[in-house]
PDB file of C-alpha atoms in Angstrom:
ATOM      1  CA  UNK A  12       0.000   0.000   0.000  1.00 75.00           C
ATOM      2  CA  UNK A  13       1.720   3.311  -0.748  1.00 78.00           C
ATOM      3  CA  UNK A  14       1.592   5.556   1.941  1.00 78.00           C
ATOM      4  CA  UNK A  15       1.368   8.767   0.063  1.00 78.00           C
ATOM      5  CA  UNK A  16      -1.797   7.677  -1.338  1.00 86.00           C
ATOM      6  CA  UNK A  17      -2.931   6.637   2.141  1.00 85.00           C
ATOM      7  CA  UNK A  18      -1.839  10.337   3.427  1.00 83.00           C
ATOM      8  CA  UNK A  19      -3.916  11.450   0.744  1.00 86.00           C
ATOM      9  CA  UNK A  20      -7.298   9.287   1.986  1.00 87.00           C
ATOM     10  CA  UNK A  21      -6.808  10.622   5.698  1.00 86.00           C
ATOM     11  CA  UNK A  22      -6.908  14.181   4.557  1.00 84.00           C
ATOM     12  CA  UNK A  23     -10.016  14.129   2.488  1.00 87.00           C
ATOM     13  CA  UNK A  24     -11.421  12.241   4.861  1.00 86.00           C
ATOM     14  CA  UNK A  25     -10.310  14.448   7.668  1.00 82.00           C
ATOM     15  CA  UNK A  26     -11.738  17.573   5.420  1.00 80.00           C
ATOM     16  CA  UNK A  27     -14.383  16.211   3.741  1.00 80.00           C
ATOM     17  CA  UNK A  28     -13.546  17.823   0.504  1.00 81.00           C
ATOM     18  CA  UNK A  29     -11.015  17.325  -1.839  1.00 83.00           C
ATOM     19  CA  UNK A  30     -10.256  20.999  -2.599  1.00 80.00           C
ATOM     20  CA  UNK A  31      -9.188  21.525   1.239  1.00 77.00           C
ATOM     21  CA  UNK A  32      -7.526  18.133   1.405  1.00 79.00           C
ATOM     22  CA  UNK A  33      -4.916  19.640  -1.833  1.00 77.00           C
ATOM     23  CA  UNK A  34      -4.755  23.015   0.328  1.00 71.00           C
ATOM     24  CA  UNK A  35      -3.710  21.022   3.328  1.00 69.00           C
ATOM     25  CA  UNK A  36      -1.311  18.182   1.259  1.00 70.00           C
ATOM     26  CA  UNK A  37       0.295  21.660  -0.754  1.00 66.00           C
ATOM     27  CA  UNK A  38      -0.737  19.621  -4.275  1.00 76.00           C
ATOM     28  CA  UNK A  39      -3.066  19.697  -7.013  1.00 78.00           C
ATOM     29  CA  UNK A  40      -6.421  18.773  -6.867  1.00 80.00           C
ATOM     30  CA  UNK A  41      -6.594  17.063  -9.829  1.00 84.00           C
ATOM     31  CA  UNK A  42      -3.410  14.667  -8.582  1.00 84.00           C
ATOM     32  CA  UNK A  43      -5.296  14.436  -5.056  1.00 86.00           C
ATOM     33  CA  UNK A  44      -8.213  12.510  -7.025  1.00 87.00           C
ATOM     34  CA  UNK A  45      -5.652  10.395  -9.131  1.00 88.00           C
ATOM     35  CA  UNK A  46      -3.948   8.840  -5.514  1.00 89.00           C
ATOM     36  CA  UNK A  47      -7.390   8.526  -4.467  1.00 91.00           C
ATOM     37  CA  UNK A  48      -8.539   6.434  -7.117  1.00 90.00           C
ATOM     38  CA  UNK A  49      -4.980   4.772  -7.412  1.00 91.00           C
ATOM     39  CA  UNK A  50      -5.679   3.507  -3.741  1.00 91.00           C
ATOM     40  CA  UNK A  51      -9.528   2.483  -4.376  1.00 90.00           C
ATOM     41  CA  UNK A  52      -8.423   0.367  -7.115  1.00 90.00           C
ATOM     42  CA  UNK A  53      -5.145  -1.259  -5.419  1.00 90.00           C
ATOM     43  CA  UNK A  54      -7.517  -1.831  -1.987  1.00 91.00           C
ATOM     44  CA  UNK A  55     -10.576  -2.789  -4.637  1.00 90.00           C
ATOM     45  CA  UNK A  56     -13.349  -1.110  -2.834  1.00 91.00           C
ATOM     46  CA  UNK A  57     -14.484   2.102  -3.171  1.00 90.00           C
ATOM     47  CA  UNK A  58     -13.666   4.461  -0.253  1.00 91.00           C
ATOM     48  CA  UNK A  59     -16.379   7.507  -0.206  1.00 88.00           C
ATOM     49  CA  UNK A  60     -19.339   8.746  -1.521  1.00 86.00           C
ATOM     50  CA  UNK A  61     -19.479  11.138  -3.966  1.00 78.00           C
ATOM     51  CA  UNK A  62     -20.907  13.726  -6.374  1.00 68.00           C
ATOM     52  CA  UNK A  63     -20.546  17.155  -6.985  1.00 60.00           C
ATOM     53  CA  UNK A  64     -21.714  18.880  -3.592  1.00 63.00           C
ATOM     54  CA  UNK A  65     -20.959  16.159  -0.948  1.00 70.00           C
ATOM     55  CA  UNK A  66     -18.542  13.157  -0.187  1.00 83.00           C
ATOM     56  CA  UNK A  67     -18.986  10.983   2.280  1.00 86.00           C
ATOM     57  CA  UNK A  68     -16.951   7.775   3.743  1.00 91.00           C
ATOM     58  CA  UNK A  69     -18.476   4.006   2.737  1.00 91.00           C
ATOM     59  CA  UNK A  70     -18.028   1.463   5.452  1.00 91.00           C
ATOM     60  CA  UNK A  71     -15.044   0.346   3.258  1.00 91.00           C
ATOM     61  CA  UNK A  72     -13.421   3.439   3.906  1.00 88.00           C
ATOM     62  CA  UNK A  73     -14.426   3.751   7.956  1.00 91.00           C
ATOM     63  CA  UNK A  74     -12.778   0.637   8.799  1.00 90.00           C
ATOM     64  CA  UNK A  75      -9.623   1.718   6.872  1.00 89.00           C
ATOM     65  CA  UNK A  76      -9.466   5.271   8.477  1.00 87.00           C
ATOM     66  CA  UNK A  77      -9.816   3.631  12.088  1.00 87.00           C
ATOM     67  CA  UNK A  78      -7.204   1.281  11.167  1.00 86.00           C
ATOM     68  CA  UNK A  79      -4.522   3.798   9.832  1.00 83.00           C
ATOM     69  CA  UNK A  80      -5.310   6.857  10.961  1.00 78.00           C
ATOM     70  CA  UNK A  81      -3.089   6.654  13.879  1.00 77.00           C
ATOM     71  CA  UNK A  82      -0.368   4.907  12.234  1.00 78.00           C
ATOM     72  CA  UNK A  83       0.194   7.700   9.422  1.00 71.00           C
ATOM     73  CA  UNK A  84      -0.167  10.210  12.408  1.00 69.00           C
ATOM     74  CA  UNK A  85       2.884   8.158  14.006  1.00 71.00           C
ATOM     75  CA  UNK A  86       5.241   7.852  11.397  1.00 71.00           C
ATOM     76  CA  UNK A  87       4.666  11.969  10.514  1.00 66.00           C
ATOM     77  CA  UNK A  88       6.078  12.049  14.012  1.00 65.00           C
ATOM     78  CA  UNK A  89       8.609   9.948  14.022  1.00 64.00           C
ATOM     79  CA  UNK A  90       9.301  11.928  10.123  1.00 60.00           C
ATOM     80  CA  UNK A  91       9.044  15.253  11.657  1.00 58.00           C
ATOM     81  CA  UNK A  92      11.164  14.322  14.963  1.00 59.00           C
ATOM     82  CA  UNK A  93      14.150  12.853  12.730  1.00 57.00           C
ATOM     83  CA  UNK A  94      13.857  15.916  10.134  1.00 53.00           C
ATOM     84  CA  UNK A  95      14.002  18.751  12.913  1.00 52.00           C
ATOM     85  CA  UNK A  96      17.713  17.333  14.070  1.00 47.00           C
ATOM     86  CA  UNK A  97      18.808  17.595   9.977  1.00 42.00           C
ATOM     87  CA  UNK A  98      16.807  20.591   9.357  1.00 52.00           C
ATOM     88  CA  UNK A  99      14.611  23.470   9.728  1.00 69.00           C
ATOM     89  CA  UNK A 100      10.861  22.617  10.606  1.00 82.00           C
ATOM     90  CA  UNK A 101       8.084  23.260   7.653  1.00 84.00           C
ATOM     91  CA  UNK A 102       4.698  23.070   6.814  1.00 85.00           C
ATOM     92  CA  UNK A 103       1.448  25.043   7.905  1.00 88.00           C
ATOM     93  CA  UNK A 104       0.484  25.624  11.362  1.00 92.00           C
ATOM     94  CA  UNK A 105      -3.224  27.004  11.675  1.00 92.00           C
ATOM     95  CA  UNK A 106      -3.817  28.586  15.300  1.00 93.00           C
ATOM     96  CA  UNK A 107      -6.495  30.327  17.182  1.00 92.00           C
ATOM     97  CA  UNK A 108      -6.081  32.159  20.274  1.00 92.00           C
ATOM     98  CA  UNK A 109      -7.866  34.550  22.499  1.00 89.00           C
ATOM     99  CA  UNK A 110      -7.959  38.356  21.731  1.00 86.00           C
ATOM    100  CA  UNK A 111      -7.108  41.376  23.508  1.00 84.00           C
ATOM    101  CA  UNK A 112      -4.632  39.753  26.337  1.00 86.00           C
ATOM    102  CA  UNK A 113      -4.161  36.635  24.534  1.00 87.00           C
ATOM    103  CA  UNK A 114      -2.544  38.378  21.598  1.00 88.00           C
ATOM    104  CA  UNK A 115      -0.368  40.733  23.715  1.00 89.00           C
ATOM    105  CA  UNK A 116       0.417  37.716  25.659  1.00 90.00           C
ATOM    106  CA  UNK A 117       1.771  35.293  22.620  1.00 91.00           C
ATOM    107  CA  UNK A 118       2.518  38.055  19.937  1.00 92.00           C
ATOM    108  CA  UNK A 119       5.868  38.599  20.281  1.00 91.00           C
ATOM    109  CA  UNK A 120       6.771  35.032  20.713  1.00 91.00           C
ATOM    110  CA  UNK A 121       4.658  34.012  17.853  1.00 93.00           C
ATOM    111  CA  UNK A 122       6.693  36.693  15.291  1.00 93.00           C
ATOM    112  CA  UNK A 123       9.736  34.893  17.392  1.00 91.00           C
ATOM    113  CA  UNK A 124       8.637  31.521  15.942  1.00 92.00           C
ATOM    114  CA  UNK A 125       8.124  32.472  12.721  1.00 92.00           C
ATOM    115  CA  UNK A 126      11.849  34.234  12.157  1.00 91.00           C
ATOM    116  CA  UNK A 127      12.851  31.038  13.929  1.00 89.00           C
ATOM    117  CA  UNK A 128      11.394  28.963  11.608  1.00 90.00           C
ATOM    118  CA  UNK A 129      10.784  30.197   8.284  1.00 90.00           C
ATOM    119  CA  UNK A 130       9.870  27.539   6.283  1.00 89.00           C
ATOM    120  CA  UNK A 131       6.571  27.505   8.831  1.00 91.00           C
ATOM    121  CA  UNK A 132       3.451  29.155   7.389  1.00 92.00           C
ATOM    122  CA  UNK A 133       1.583  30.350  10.341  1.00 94.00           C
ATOM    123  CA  UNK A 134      -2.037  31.489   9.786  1.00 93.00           C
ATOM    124  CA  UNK A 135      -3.310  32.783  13.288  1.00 93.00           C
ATOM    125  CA  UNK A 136      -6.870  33.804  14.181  1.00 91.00           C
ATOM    126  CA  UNK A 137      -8.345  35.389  17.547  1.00 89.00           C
ATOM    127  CA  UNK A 138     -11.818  34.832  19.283  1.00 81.00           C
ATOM    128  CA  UNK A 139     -12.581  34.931  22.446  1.00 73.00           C
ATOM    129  CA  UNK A 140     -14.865  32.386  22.009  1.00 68.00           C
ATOM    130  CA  UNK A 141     -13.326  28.835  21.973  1.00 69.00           C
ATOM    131  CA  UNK A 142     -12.870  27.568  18.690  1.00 71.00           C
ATOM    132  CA  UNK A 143     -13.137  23.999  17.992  1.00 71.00           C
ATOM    133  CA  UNK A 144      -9.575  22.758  16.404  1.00 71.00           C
ATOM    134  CA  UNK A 145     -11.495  19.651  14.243  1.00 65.00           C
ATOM    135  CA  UNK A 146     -14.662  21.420  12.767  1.00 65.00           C
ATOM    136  CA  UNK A 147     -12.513  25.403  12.005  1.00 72.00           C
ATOM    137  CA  UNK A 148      -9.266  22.987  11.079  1.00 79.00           C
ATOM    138  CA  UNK A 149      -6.677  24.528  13.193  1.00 86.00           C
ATOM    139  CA  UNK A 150      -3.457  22.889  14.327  1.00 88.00           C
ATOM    140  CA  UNK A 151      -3.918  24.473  18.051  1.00 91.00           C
ATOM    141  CA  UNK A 152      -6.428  26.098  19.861  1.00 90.00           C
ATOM    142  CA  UNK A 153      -5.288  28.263  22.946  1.00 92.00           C
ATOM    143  CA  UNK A 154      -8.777  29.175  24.475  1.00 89.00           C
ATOM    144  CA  UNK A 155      -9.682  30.057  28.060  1.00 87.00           C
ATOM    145  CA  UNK A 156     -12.841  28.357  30.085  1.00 84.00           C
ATOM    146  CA  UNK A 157     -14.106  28.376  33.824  1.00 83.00           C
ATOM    147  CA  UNK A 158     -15.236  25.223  35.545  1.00 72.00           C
ATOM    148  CA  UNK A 159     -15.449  21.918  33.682  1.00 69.00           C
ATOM    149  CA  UNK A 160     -15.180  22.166  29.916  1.00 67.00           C
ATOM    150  CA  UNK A 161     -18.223  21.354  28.360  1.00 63.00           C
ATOM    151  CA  UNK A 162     -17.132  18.482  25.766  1.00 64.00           C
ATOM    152  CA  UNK A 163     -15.217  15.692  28.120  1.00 59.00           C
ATOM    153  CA  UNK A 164     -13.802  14.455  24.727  1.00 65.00           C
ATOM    154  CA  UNK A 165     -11.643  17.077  24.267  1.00 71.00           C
ATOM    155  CA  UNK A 166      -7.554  16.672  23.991  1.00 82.00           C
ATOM    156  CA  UNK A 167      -6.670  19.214  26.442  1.00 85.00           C
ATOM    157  CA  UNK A 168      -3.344  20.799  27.984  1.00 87.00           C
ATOM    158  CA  UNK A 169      -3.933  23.580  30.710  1.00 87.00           C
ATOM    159  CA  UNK A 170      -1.207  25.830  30.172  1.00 88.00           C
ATOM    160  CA  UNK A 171      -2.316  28.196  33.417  1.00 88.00           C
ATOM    161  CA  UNK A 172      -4.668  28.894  36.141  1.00 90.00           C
ATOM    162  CA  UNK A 173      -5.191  32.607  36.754  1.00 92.00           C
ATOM    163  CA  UNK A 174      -7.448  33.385  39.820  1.00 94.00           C
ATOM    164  CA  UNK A 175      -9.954  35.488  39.792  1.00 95.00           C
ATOM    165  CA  UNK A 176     -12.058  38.032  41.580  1.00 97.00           C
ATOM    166  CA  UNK A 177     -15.555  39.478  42.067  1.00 97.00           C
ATOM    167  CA  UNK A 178     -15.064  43.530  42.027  1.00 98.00           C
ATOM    168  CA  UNK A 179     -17.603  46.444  41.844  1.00 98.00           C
ATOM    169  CA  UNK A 180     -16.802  50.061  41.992  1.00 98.00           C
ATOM    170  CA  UNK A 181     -17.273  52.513  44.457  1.00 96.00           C
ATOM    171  CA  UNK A 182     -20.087  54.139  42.951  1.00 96.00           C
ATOM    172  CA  UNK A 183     -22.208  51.085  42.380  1.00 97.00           C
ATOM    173  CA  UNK A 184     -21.549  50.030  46.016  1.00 97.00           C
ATOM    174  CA  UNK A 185     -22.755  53.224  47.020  1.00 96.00           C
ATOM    175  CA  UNK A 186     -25.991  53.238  45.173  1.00 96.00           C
ATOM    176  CA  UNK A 187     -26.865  49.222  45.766  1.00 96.00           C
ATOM    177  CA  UNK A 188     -24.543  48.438  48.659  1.00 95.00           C
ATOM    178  CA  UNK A 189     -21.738  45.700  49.336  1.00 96.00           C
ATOM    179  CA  UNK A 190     -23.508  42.074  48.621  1.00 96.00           C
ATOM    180  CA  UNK A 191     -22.328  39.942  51.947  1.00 95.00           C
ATOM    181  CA  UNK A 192     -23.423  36.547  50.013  1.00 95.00           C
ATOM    182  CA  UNK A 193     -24.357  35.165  46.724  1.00 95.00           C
ATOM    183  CA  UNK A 194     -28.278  35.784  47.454  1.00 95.00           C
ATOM    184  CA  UNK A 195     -27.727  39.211  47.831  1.00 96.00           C
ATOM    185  CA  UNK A 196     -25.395  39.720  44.638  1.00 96.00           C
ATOM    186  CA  UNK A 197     -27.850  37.808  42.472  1.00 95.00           C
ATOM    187  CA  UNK A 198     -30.536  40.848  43.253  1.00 95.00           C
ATOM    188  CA  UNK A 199     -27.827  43.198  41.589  1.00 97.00           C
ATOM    189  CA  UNK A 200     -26.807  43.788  38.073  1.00 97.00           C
ATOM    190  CA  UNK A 201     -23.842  42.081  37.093  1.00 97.00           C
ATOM    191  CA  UNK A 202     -21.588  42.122  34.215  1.00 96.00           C
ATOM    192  CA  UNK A 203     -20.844  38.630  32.290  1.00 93.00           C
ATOM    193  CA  UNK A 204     -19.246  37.531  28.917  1.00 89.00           C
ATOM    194  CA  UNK A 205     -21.893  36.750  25.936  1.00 86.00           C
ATOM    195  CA  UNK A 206     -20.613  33.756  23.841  1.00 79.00           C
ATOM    196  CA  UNK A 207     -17.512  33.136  25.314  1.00 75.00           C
ATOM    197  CA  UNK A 208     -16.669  31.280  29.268  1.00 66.00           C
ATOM    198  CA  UNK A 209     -20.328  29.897  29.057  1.00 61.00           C
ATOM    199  CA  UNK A 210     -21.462  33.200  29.698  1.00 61.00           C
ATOM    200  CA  UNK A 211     -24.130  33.167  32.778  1.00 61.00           C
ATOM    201  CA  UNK A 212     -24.118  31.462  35.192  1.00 82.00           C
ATOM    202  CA  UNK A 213     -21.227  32.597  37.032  1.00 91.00           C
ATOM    203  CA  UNK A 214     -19.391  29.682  38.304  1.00 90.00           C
ATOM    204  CA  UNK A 215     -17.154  29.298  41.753  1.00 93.00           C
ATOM    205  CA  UNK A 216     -15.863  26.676  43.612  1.00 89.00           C
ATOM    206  CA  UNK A 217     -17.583  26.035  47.352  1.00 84.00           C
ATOM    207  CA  UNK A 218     -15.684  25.217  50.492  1.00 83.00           C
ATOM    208  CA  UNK A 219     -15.359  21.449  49.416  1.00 82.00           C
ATOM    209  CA  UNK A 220     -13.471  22.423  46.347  1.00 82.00           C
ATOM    210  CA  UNK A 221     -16.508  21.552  44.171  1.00 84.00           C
ATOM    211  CA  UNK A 222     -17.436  23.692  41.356  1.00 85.00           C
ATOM    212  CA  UNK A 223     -20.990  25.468  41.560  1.00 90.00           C
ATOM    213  CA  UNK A 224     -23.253  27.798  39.555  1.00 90.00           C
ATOM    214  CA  UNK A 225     -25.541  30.821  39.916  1.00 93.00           C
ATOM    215  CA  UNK A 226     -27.558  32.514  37.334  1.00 92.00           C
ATOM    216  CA  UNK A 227     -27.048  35.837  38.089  1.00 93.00           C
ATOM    217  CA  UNK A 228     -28.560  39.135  36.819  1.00 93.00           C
ATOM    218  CA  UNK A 229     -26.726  40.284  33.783  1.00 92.00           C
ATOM    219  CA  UNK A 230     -27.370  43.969  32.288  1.00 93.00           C
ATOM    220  CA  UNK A 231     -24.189  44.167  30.420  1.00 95.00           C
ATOM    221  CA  UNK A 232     -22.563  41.103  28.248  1.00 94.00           C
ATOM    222  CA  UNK A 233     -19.539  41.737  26.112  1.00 92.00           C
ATOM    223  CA  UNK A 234     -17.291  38.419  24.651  1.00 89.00           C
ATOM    224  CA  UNK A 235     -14.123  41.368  25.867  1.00 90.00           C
ATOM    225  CA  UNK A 236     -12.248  41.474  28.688  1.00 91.00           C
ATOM    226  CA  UNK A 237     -11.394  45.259  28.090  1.00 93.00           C
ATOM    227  CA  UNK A 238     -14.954  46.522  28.083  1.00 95.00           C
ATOM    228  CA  UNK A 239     -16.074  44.256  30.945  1.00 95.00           C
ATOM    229  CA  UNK A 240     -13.416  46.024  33.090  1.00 97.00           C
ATOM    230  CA  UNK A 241     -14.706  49.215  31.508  1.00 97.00           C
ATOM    231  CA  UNK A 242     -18.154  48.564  32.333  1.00 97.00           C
ATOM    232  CA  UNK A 243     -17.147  47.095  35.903  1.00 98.00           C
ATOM    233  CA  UNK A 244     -15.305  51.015  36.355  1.00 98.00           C
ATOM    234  CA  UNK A 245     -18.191  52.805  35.167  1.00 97.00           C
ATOM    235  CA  UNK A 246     -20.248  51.018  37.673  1.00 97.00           C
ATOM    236  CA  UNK A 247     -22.592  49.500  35.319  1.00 97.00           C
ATOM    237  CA  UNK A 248     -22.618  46.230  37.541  1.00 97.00           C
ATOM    238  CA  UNK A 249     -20.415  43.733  39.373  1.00 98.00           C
ATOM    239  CA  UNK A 250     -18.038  41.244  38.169  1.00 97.00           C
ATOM    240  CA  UNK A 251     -16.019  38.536  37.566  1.00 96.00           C
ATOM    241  CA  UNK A 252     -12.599  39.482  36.526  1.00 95.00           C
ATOM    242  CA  UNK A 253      -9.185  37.178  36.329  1.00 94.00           C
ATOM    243  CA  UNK A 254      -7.061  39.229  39.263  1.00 94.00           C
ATOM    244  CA  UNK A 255      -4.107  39.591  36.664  1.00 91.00           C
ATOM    245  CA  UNK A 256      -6.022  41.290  34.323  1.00 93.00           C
ATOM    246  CA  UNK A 257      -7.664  44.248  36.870  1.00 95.00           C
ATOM    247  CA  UNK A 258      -5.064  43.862  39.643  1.00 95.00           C
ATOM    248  CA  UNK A 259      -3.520  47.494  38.961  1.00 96.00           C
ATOM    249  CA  UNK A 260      -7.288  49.062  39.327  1.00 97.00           C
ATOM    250  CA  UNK A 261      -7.860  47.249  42.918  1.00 97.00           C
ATOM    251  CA  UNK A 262      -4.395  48.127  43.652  1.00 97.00           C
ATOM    252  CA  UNK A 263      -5.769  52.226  42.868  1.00 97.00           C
ATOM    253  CA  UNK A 264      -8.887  51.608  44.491  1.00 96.00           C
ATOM    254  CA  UNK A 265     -10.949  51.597  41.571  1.00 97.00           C
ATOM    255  CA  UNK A 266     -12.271  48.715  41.690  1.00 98.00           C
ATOM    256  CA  UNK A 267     -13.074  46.657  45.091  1.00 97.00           C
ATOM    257  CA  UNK A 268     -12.796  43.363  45.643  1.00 97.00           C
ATOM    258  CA  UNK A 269     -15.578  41.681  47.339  1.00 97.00           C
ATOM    259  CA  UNK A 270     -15.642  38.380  49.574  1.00 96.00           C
ATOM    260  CA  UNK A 271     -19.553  36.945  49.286  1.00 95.00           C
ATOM    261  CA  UNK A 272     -18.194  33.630  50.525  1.00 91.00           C
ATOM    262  CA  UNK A 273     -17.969  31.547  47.364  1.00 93.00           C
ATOM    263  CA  UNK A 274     -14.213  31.693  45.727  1.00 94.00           C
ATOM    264  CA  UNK A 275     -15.166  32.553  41.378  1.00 94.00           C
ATOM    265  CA  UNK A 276     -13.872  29.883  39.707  1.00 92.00           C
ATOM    266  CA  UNK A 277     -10.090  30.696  37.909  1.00 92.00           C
ATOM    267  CA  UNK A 278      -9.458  31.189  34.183  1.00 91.00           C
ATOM    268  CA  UNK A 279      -8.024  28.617  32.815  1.00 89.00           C
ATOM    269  CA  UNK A 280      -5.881  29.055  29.638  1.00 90.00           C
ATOM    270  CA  UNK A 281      -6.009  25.890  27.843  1.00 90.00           C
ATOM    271  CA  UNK A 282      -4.340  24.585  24.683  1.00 91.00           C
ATOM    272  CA  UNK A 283      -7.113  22.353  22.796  1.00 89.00           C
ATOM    273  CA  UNK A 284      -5.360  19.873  19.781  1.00 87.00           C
ATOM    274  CA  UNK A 285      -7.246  17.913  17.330  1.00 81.00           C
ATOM    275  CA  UNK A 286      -5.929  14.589  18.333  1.00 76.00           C
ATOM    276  CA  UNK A 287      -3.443  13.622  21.031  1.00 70.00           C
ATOM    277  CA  UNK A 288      -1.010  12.828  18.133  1.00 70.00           C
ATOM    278  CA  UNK A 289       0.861  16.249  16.982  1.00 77.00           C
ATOM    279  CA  UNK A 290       3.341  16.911  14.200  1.00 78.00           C
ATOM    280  CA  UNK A 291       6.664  18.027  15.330  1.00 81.00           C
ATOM    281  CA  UNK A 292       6.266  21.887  14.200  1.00 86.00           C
ATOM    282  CA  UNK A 293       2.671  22.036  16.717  1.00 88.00           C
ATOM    283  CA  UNK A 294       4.534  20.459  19.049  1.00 87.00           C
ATOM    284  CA  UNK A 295       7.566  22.807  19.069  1.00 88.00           C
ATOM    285  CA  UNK A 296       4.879  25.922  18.447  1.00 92.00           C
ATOM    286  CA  UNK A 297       3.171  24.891  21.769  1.00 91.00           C
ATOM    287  CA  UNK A 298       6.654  24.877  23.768  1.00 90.00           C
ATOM    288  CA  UNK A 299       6.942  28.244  22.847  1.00 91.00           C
ATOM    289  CA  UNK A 300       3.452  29.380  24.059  1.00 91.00           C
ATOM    290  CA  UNK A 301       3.992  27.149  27.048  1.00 89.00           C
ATOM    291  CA  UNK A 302       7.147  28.856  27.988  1.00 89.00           C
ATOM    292  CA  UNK A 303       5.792  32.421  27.438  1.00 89.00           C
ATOM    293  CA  UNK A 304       3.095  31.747  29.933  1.00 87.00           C
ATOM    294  CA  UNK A 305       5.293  30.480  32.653  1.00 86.00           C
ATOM    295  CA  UNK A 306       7.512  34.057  32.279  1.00 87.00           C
ATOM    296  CA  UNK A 307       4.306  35.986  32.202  1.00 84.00           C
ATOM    297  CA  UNK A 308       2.910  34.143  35.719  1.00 82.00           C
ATOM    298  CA  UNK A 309       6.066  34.683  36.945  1.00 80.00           C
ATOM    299  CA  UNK A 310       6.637  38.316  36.241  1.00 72.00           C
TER     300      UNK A 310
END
């Protein structure tokens, strides 16, 4: 079985067209189809599914991408691995991470990467919303969540826990008063993301160390740290805030931190991967962000 034409499978399979497996592979389309049907034939079954708007795996072609999957993933890594000591890393890296602190966090040792590394395209998005790494196609997702992560199934690596804080300013204390508890904050508006950290409820952990929720009253969302702590200065309601990212307002007296009993839970910065295998450029591209957020927790 060649193994090019087996590379080829995996990627239309993994993309479900052949136009974005050729943009992945860097080759033709038209010599894409040819190592497709070069493999159909040598296997003798047909592999997908197709006409002009969809394609679609047969049960022929399930029980081969089970079966190999993993084992092309493997020897790209063991390919990669052996490359890097004779040469440079290449190939494309897709990446999403979070806006506003996320890029100020990673953008210098992102452009760092890149000089590094030349023969690496890098194509890097921000959200502040997680982004899913299989159904957007990117190499590495660096997202941040609160509490347990929604999807179990996930192949996650927490790259840091940043606690965080409930804060209010003076003049909204003044005009509602200081909630004592989390029945009295839920009377008061709060501030909360929209899409992004699963929005409302706000989630903490309780004196066991387990992690809770409360829907709480939300008058202003915004998917952005920057106008959340804008909003929380203005007094248009309390809220949750990672300490690192408001500490120099509490530290004016700006902002106040309140104690209602119930820790908020911490941001986690996580780096989500399509598949526990990675290619030796993601893995190396990970490092970097991995070491970057040790110096900035440590600064």
């Amino acid at each position: 079985m060649n193994l090019n034409h087996l590379s080829v499978f995996i990627e239309i399979a993994k993309h479900r067209t052949m136009v974005n497996a050729s943009r992945s592979l860097g080759i033709p389309n038209s010599t894409v189809g040819r190592q497709l049907s070069q493999l159909e034939k040598e296997l003798g079954v047909r592999l997908f599914f197709r006409n002009t708007r969809h394609i679609n795996l047969t049960q022929d072609g399930k029980e081969l991408l089970e079966r190999t999957v993993h084992l092309i993933e493997e020897l790209n890594e063991v390919e990669n691995n052996f490359f890097h000591t004779k040469k440079e890393l290449s190939g494309r890296i897709n990446v999403s991470i979070p806006n506003e602190y996320g890029s100020l966090w990673f953008a210098t040792c992102i452009a760092k990467f890149a000089k590094s590394y030349p023969l690496v395209s890098i194509s890097c998005s921000t959200s502040m919303a997680s982004v899913d790494p299989i159904s957007e196609e990117m190499d590495l997702s660096i997202i941040y969540h609160r509490g347990i992560p929604n999807d179990s199934s996930l192949v996650m690596q927490n790259l840091a826990t940043i606690p965080s804080v409930i804060v209010g300013s003076k003049n909204i204390i003044e005009k509602h008063g200081l909630p004592t508890d989390i029945t009295e904050l839920k009377k008061l508006p709060c501030i909360s993301t929209w899409h992004a950290l699963r929005a409302n409820p706000w989630h903490f952990i309780d004196i066991n160390g387990d992690s809770v929720s409360h829907k709480i009253k939300s008058v202003y969302r915004a998917d952005s740290t920057n106008l959340i702590i804008s909003a929380a200065i203005e007094g248009v309601g309390f809220a949750i805030i990672p300490r690192l990212f408001c500490k120099q307002y509490i530290d004016q007296n700006v902002l106040v931190e309140i104690d209602i009993g119930l820790q908020p839970a911490p941001l986690h910065v996580a780096a989500v991967l399509p598949d526990r295998v990675i290619n030796s450029r993601t893995k190396y591209f990970l490092e970097t962000i991995k070491k970057t957020m040790i110096e900035i927790l440590n600064t």
